[in-house]
Coordinates of C-alpha atoms in Angstrom, one line a residue:
Chain M
X1 CA 43.3 105.5 65.4
X2 CA 46.1 103.3 66.7
X3 CA 46.4 103.3 70.8
X4 CA 50.1 103.3 72.4
X5 CA 49.4 100.1 74.2
X6 CA 50.1 97.4 71.6
X7 CA 53.2 99.3 70.1
X8 CA 54.5 99.3 73.6
X9 CA 53.7 95.7 74.3
X10 CA 55.5 94.9 70.6
X11 CA 58.5 96.8 71.3
X12 CA 58.6 95.2 74.8
X13 CA 58.3 91.7 73.5
X14 CA 61.2 92.5 70.7
X15 CA 62.9 93.7 73.6
X16 CA 62.4 90.6 75.9
X17 CA 63.5 88.9 72.6
X18 CA 66.9 90.9 72.1
X19 CA 67.6 90.4 75.6
X20 CA 67.3 86.8 75.4
X21 CA 69.6 86.7 72.3
X22 CA 72.1 88.9 74.1
X23 CA 72.2 86.6 77.1
X24 CA 72.9 83.4 74.4
X25 CA 75.8 85.7 73.0
X26 CA 77.3 86.3 76.5
X27 CA 76.9 82.4 77.4
X28 CA 78.9 81.7 73.9
X29 CA 81.5 84.4 75.1
X30 CA 82.0 82.5 78.6
X31 CA 82.7 79.3 76.8
X32 CA 84.6 81.0 74.1
X33 CA 86.8 83.1 76.8
X34 CA 87.7 79.7 78.6
X35 CA 88.8 78.3 75.5
X36 CA 91.8 80.7 75.9
X37 CA 92.0 82.1 72.2
X38 CA 94.7 84.0 71.4
X39 CA 92.5 86.7 69.9
X40 CA 90.6 87.0 72.6
X41 CA 93.4 87.1 75.0
X42 CA 94.9 90.0 72.5
X43 CA 91.6 92.0 72.6
X44 CA 91.7 91.9 76.5
X45 CA 95.1 92.9 76.8
X46 CA 94.4 95.7 74.4
X47 CA 91.3 96.6 76.2
X48 CA 93.1 96.6 79.8
X49 CA 95.6 98.9 78.1
X50 CA 93.2 101.3 77.2
X51 CA 91.1 101.2 80.5
X52 CA 93.7 101.1 82.7
X53 CA 94.1 104.9 83.2
X54 CA 90.5 105.5 83.8
X55 CA 90.2 102.5 86.2
X56 CA 93.3 104.0 88.2
X57 CA 91.7 107.5 88.2
X58 CA 88.4 106.0 89.4
X59 CA 89.9 104.1 92.0
X60 CA 91.9 106.7 93.4
X61 CA 89.2 108.6 95.9
X62 CA 88.1 105.2 97.3
X63 CA 91.7 104.3 97.9
X64 CA 92.2 107.6 99.5
X65 CA 89.5 107.2 101.6
X66 CA 90.7 103.7 102.5
X67 CA 94.0 105.4 103.4
X68 CA 92.2 107.7 105.9
X69 CA 90.2 105.1 107.7
X70 CA 93.9 103.1 107.7
X71 CA 95.6 106.3 109.2
X72 CA 92.8 107.2 111.9
X73 CA 92.8 103.4 113.1
X74 CA 96.7 103.3 113.2
X75 CA 96.7 106.6 114.9
X76 CA 94.9 105.1 117.9
X77 CA 97.1 102.2 118.8
X78 CA 100.3 104.2 118.1
X79 CA 102.0 103.6 121.8
X80 CA 101.2 99.9 121.4
X81 CA 102.6 99.8 118.2
X82 CA 105.8 101.3 119.2
X83 CA 106.6 99.1 121.7
X84 CA 105.7 96.0 119.7
X85 CA 108.0 97.2 117.2
X86 CA 110.7 97.9 119.4
X87 CA 110.5 94.2 120.8
X88 CA 110.4 93.1 117.4
X89 CA 113.6 95.0 116.3
X90 CA 115.5 93.4 119.5
X91 CA 114.3 90.2 118.5
X92 CA 115.3 90.6 114.9
X93 CA 118.7 91.7 115.9
X94 CA 119.2 88.6 117.3
X95 CA 117.9 86.3 114.5
X96 CA 120.1 88.7 112.3
X97 CA 123.0 87.9 114.1
X98 CA 122.6 84.4 114.0
X99 CA 121.7 84.1 110.5
X100 CA 124.8 86.0 109.3
X101 CA 126.9 83.3 111.0
X102 CA 124.9 80.5 109.2
X103 CA 124.9 82.0 106.1
X104 CA 128.6 82.0 106.1
X105 CA 128.6 78.4 107.2
X106 CA 126.3 77.7 104.4
X107 CA 128.5 79.4 101.7
X108 CA 131.2 77.1 103.2
X109 CA 129.2 74.0 102.9
X110 CA 127.6 74.6 99.4
X111 CA 131.5 75.2 98.1
X112 CA 132.3 71.9 99.9
X113 CA 129.3 70.2 98.4
X114 CA 129.6 72.0 94.7
X115 CA 125.9 72.9 95.0
X116 CA 124.7 74.1 91.6
X117 CA 124.4 77.8 92.0
X118 CA 120.9 79.2 91.9
X119 CA 119.6 81.0 88.8
X120 CA 119.5 84.7 89.4
X121 CA 116.1 86.1 88.4
X122 CA 115.7 89.4 87.2
X123 CA 112.7 91.2 88.6
X124 CA 110.9 94.4 87.8
X125 CA 108.4 95.8 90.2
X126 CA 105.1 97.6 89.4
X127 CA 102.2 99.4 90.9
X128 CA 98.9 97.6 91.3
X129 CA 96.2 99.6 89.5
X130 CA 92.8 98.0 90.4
X131 CA 91.4 96.3 93.8
X132 CA 91.7 92.6 94.0
X133 CA 88.2 92.1 95.4
X134 CA 85.9 90.1 93.4
X135 CA 83.3 87.1 93.9
X136 CA 84.1 85.4 90.9
X137 CA 87.7 86.5 90.0
X138 CA 90.5 87.7 92.0
X139 CA 93.1 89.5 89.9
X140 CA 95.2 92.5 90.1
X141 CA 96.0 94.8 86.9
X142 CA 99.9 96.2 87.0
X143 CA 101.4 98.9 85.1
X144 CA 103.9 97.0 83.2
X145 CA 103.6 94.8 80.3
X146 CA 105.4 93.5 77.2
X147 CA 107.4 96.8 77.3
X148 CA 109.2 95.4 80.4
X149 CA 109.5 92.0 79.3
X150 CA 106.5 90.6 81.3
X151 CA 105.2 87.3 79.8
X152 CA 102.2 85.1 80.8
X153 CA 103.1 82.4 83.4
X154 CA 105.8 84.5 85.2
X155 CA 105.3 84.2 88.9
X156 CA 104.3 87.9 90.8
X157 CA 105.9 88.1 94.6
X158 CA 105.9 90.7 97.1
X159 CA 108.4 91.0 100.0
X160 CA 105.9 88.9 102.1
X161 CA 105.6 86.2 99.5
X162 CA 103.9 85.0 96.5
X163 CA 101.3 86.9 95.1
X164 CA 99.9 84.9 92.0
X165 CA 101.1 84.8 88.4
X166 CA 100.7 86.8 84.9
X167 CA 97.7 85.8 83.1
X168 CA 97.2 88.2 80.4
X169 CA 100.1 90.7 79.0
X170 CA 98.9 94.0 77.2
X171 CA 101.7 96.4 75.9
X172 CA 101.5 98.6 79.3
X173 CA 99.7 96.7 81.7
X174 CA 99.5 92.9 82.8
X175 CA 97.1 90.8 84.5
X176 CA 98.0 88.8 87.9
X177 CA 95.6 86.0 88.9
X178 CA 96.0 85.8 92.9
X179 CA 96.6 82.6 94.7
X180 CA 93.4 83.1 96.2
X181 CA 91.7 82.5 93.1
X182 CA 89.8 79.5 92.1
X183 CA 91.8 78.7 89.0
X184 CA 95.2 78.9 90.6
X185 CA 97.0 76.0 91.5
X186 CA 100.5 76.1 93.3
X187 CA 102.9 73.2 93.8
X188 CA 104.1 73.5 97.4
X189 CA 105.8 71.7 100.4
X190 CA 105.4 72.1 104.0
X191 CA 108.5 73.2 105.6
X192 CA 108.9 71.1 108.6
X193 CA 107.9 67.8 106.8
X194 CA 108.9 68.4 103.5
X195 CA 105.8 66.8 102.3
X196 CA 104.8 68.2 98.5
X197 CA 101.0 69.1 97.9
X198 CA 99.4 71.6 95.8
X199 CA 97.0 74.8 97.0
X200 CA 94.3 76.1 95.3
X201 CA 92.4 78.7 95.6
X202 CA 88.9 78.9 96.8
X203 CA 88.0 82.5 96.0
X204 CA 88.0 83.1 99.7
X205 CA 90.9 84.2 102.1
X206 CA 92.1 80.5 102.7
X207 CA 93.9 78.2 100.0
X208 CA 92.8 74.0 99.9
X209 CA 95.7 71.7 100.5
X210 CA 95.4 69.1 97.6
X211 CA 97.0 65.8 96.9
X212 CA 98.8 65.8 100.4
X213 CA 99.9 62.3 101.0
X214 CA 98.2 60.5 103.9
X215 CA 101.1 60.0 106.0
X216 CA 101.7 63.6 106.2
X217 CA 100.8 65.2 109.5
X218 CA 100.6 69.2 109.1
X219 CA 101.3 71.1 111.9
X220 CA 99.2 74.2 112.5
X221 CA 101.5 77.4 111.9
X222 CA 103.8 75.4 109.6
X223 CA 105.3 77.4 107.4
X224 CA 104.5 76.5 103.3
X225 CA 106.6 77.1 100.6
X226 CA 106.7 76.9 96.7
X227 CA 108.1 73.8 95.8
X228 CA 109.6 74.3 92.4
X229 CA 108.0 71.3 90.8
X230 CA 106.9 71.6 87.2
X231 CA 109.4 74.6 86.9
X232 CA 106.8 77.4 86.8
X233 CA 107.5 78.9 90.2
X234 CA 110.9 79.2 91.7
X235 CA 111.3 77.2 94.7
X236 CA 111.6 78.5 98.5
X237 CA 108.9 81.5 98.1
X238 CA 106.8 82.0 101.2
X239 CA 103.1 80.9 100.3
X240 CA 101.4 81.0 103.6
X241 CA 100.9 79.2 107.3
X242 CA 99.0 76.0 107.8
X243 CA 95.8 76.6 109.7
X244 CA 93.3 74.3 111.2
X245 CA 89.4 74.8 110.5
X246 CA 86.9 73.9 113.0
X247 CA 85.9 70.8 111.0
X248 CA 89.6 69.6 111.5
X249 CA 90.8 70.0 108.0
X250 CA 94.0 72.0 107.2
X251 CA 94.2 75.1 105.0
X252 CA 96.7 77.4 104.2
X253 CA 96.4 81.2 105.1
X254 CA 98.4 83.2 102.8
X255 CA 101.0 85.4 104.3
X256 CA 99.7 88.6 102.1
X257 CA 97.4 90.9 102.9
X258 CA 95.9 91.2 99.1
X259 CA 93.7 94.1 100.0
X260 CA 96.8 96.1 100.9
X261 CA 98.8 95.1 98.0
X262 CA 100.6 98.3 96.4
X263 CA 103.2 97.1 94.5
X264 CA 104.1 93.5 93.0
X265 CA 107.2 92.4 91.7
X266 CA 107.5 90.1 88.7
X267 CA 110.1 87.6 88.1
X268 CA 110.9 88.1 84.4
X269 CA 113.8 85.6 83.9
X270 CA 115.2 87.6 81.7
X271 CA 118.9 86.7 82.2
X272 CA 118.2 83.5 83.1
X273 CA 121.1 80.9 81.6
X274 CA 120.9 77.5 80.6
X275 CA 121.4 74.8 83.1
X276 CA 124.5 73.4 81.2
X277 CA 126.1 75.7 78.8
X278 CA 128.2 74.4 76.0
X279 CA 131.5 75.1 77.8
X280 CA 130.0 73.1 80.9
X281 CA 133.0 72.1 83.2
X282 CA 131.5 70.8 86.3
X283 CA 129.6 72.9 88.9
X284 CA 131.1 76.4 89.8
X285 CA 131.5 76.8 93.4
X286 CA 130.1 80.0 94.9
X287 CA 132.1 82.9 95.5
X288 CA 133.7 83.3 98.8
X289 CA 132.3 86.5 100.8
X290 CA 134.9 89.2 100.2
X291 CA 137.2 89.6 103.0
X292 CA 136.6 93.3 103.3
X293 CA 133.0 92.9 104.0
X294 CA 132.2 92.8 107.9
X295 CA 130.0 90.1 109.2
X296 CA 128.3 91.4 112.0
X297 CA 127.0 88.7 114.4
X298 CA 128.5 85.6 115.4
X299 CA 131.4 83.5 114.0
X300 CA 131.5 79.7 113.8
X301 CA 133.0 79.5 117.4
X302 CA 130.1 81.3 118.7
X303 CA 132.2 84.8 119.5
X304 CA 130.6 87.7 118.4
X305 CA 132.0 89.8 116.0
X306 CA 130.8 93.7 115.6
X307 CA 133.9 95.3 114.1
X308 CA 135.2 94.5 110.2
X309 CA 138.5 92.6 110.0
X310 CA 140.2 95.4 108.6
X311 CA 139.7 97.2 112.1
Chain S
X1 CA 79.3 102.4 89.0
X2 CA 80.8 99.0 88.7
X3 CA 84.4 100.3 89.0
X4 CA 83.1 102.3 92.0
X5 CA 81.5 98.9 93.4
X6 CA 84.9 97.1 92.9
X7 CA 87.1 99.9 94.1
X8 CA 85.0 99.4 97.5
X9 CA 87.2 96.4 98.4
X10 CA 89.8 99.0 99.3
X11 CA 88.0 99.5 102.4
X12 CA 88.5 97.5 105.3
X13 CA 84.7 96.7 105.9
X14 CA 84.2 95.4 102.3
X15 CA 87.6 93.4 102.4
X16 CA 85.8 89.8 102.3
X17 CA 83.3 91.0 99.4
X18 CA 82.0 94.2 97.9
X19 CA 78.1 94.8 97.5
X20 CA 76.3 94.7 94.4
X21 CA 75.4 98.4 94.2
X22 CA 74.6 98.1 90.2
X23 CA 71.9 95.4 91.0
X24 CA 70.3 97.8 93.4
X25 CA 70.5 100.7 91.3
X26 CA 69.3 98.9 88.0
X27 CA 66.2 97.6 89.7
X28 CA 65.2 100.7 91.3
X29 CA 65.9 102.6 87.8
X30 CA 63.4 100.2 86.6
X31 CA 61.1 99.9 89.4
X32 CA 61.0 103.7 90.8
X33 CA 61.8 105.8 88.2
X34 CA 60.7 103.9 85.0
X35 CA 64.4 104.4 83.5
X36 CA 64.8 101.4 81.3
X37 CA 68.4 100.9 80.2
X38 CA 68.8 99.2 76.8
X39 CA 70.0 95.8 76.6
X40 CA 73.0 96.8 74.3
X41 CA 74.4 99.3 77.1
X42 CA 73.7 96.7 79.9
X43 CA 75.6 94.2 77.5
X44 CA 78.6 96.7 76.9
X45 CA 78.7 97.7 80.5
X46 CA 79.1 94.4 81.9
X47 CA 81.7 93.3 79.2
X48 CA 83.8 96.4 80.5
X49 CA 83.5 95.1 84.1
X50 CA 84.5 91.7 83.1
X51 CA 87.6 93.0 81.4
X52 CA 88.4 95.3 84.5
X53 CA 87.7 92.8 87.0
X54 CA 89.5 89.8 84.7
X55 CA 86.5 87.8 85.2
X56 CA 85.1 85.3 82.4
X57 CA 84.0 87.2 79.8
X58 CA 80.2 87.5 79.7
X59 CA 79.5 86.9 83.1
X60 CA 78.5 90.5 84.2
X61 CA 76.4 91.0 81.1
X62 CA 74.5 87.6 82.1
X63 CA 73.9 89.1 85.4
X64 CA 72.7 92.2 84.4
X65 CA 70.4 91.4 81.3
X66 CA 68.8 88.6 83.8
X67 CA 68.4 90.9 86.2
X68 CA 66.4 93.5 83.8
X69 CA 64.8 90.9 82.2
X70 CA 63.2 89.2 85.6
X71 CA 62.9 92.8 86.9
X72 CA 60.6 93.8 83.8
X73 CA 58.7 90.7 82.9
X74 CA 58.2 88.7 85.6
X75 CA 57.7 90.5 88.7
X76 CA 57.1 94.5 87.6
X77 CA 53.5 94.4 87.6
X78 CA 52.4 91.3 89.5
X79 CA 54.2 91.1 92.8
X80 CA 55.3 94.9 93.2
X81 CA 51.9 96.3 94.7
X82 CA 53.3 98.2 97.7
X83 CA 56.8 100.1 98.2
X84 CA 57.1 97.3 100.9
X85 CA 57.1 94.3 98.3
X86 CA 60.3 95.8 96.7
X87 CA 62.7 94.2 99.1
X88 CA 61.2 91.1 98.6
X89 CA 60.9 91.1 94.9
X90 CA 64.4 92.4 94.7
X91 CA 65.5 89.4 97.1
X92 CA 63.9 87.0 94.7
X93 CA 65.2 88.7 91.7
X94 CA 68.8 89.3 92.9
X95 CA 69.0 85.6 94.4
X96 CA 67.8 84.0 91.2
X97 CA 70.2 85.8 88.9
X98 CA 73.0 85.6 91.2
X99 CA 72.5 81.7 91.3
X100 CA 72.5 81.2 87.8
X101 CA 75.6 83.2 87.6
X102 CA 77.1 81.3 90.4
X103 CA 76.2 78.1 88.7
X104 CA 77.6 79.2 85.6
X105 CA 80.9 79.9 87.3
X106 CA 81.1 76.8 89.4
X107 CA 80.4 74.8 85.9
X108 CA 83.1 76.7 84.0
X109 CA 85.7 76.3 87.0
X110 CA 84.8 73.0 87.9
X111 CA 85.1 73.8 91.5
X112 CA 83.0 75.3 94.4
X113 CA 84.4 78.5 95.8
X114 CA 84.4 79.4 99.4
X115 CA 80.8 80.5 100.7
X116 CA 81.5 82.9 103.2
X117 CA 82.5 85.6 100.6
X118 CA 79.4 84.6 98.6
X119 CA 77.1 85.0 101.7
X120 CA 78.8 88.5 102.9
X121 CA 78.1 89.5 99.1
X122 CA 74.5 88.4 99.0
X123 CA 74.0 89.7 102.7
X124 CA 75.5 93.2 102.2
X125 CA 73.7 93.7 99.1
X126 CA 70.2 92.8 100.6
X127 CA 70.9 95.0 103.8
X128 CA 72.0 97.9 101.7
X129 CA 69.0 97.8 99.6
X130 CA 66.5 99.1 102.1
X131 CA 69.0 101.8 103.2
X132 CA 69.3 103.1 99.7
X133 CA 65.5 102.6 99.2
X134 CA 65.1 104.8 102.3
X135 CA 67.8 107.7 101.6
X136 CA 65.6 108.2 98.0
X137 CA 62.7 108.2 99.5
X138 CA 63.8 110.8 102.3
X139 CA 65.4 113.1 99.7
X140 CA 62.2 113.0 97.3
X141 CA 60.1 113.9 100.4
X142 CA 62.4 116.8 101.0
X143 CA 62.2 118.2 97.4
X144 CA 58.6 117.8 97.7
X145 CA 58.5 119.7 100.8
X146 CA 60.7 122.3 99.3
X147 CA 58.6 122.4 96.2
X148 CA 55.5 122.9 98.2

């Protein structure tokens, strides 16, 4: 008669060995994944495409509950929010009128200086499928892939600023690594002092400022934008604001609330033109603003123009 | 379950980090219900999770397999004598498995991440464990009461 205990022990031991083998296999997978092999990248892309609808469907209930929480929260402060928005509209109207006069001035100056025109970027906007949170990875899956011309390395933006860049592309989905991820490094400059630096994610809510000159004196609340160094990101995209920690170190707080990301735009650069075409005959000035367009705001002499020129 | 865990980050309370619910469920299923998920299942589930989250392939399977290995071989019969000890043993197992995975991540990325989300992740998981445990006890008590 054979008792059940030794056979149980044997199976337990063999299961433990198998467990150990699988852990070793996972370790080798981690290292292989880090090598960024094309085959692994393609498999990841294919599986992301395959799992995207399931993930979206499974995320939907929690997303809806989060929406309810948000609604309840905002309903309590509707009156205050209304007053705040009204004052903000007034402020924005003043800024808008100043901006339109400055824009006109800027166009004239650009024309005088024969400034190289900016490349027009083609943008596609897609919906975020997954939640961005994670301890070890801060990425988002979007529902646009190779079929929309998305490629690895293209910058991802939202109306508030830089979101990240594309790291993996499938046929119908793409993965975007967020700027808060530990593997993300963005060349930036401090807008007040023009000092260049690099910001690195820390898998938290703040970005570490690296390679900033010792002469630079960041100001708390100073805006930080992409510098365009390296050619990966266009210059002038908002990244965030400088904040000072208790220890006296400076960090950058991203201008985007990554938890509320619903739509993400990808700069696909489809119609990017070569800098110097074959028939290059000097820098073409920017087009003058059409005379029919009414410039609401202040003119150069400071007089306010409200009605169109034709009227 | 892993997908649910990740989608919790949509909720304002879990903005910083989400709790590791899967580790609680895995531990309780082995300890309390004697349901032993196979190594292959854990490996595949972990891989799918890594693909969904975009993490390094193999990180979640290592965590899940380590958690199972430690629960089964080190603490199951020796440490857990009473139900009060469950929380302590879970804390030890979870912290050990998590530290190994964290160390592996630090080695792979060559930089140390911000600690606040990590502490939040550990803290909220350890807080949730007794809550889930108590609710399971309550349900089992109610079902026993109904049966009797």
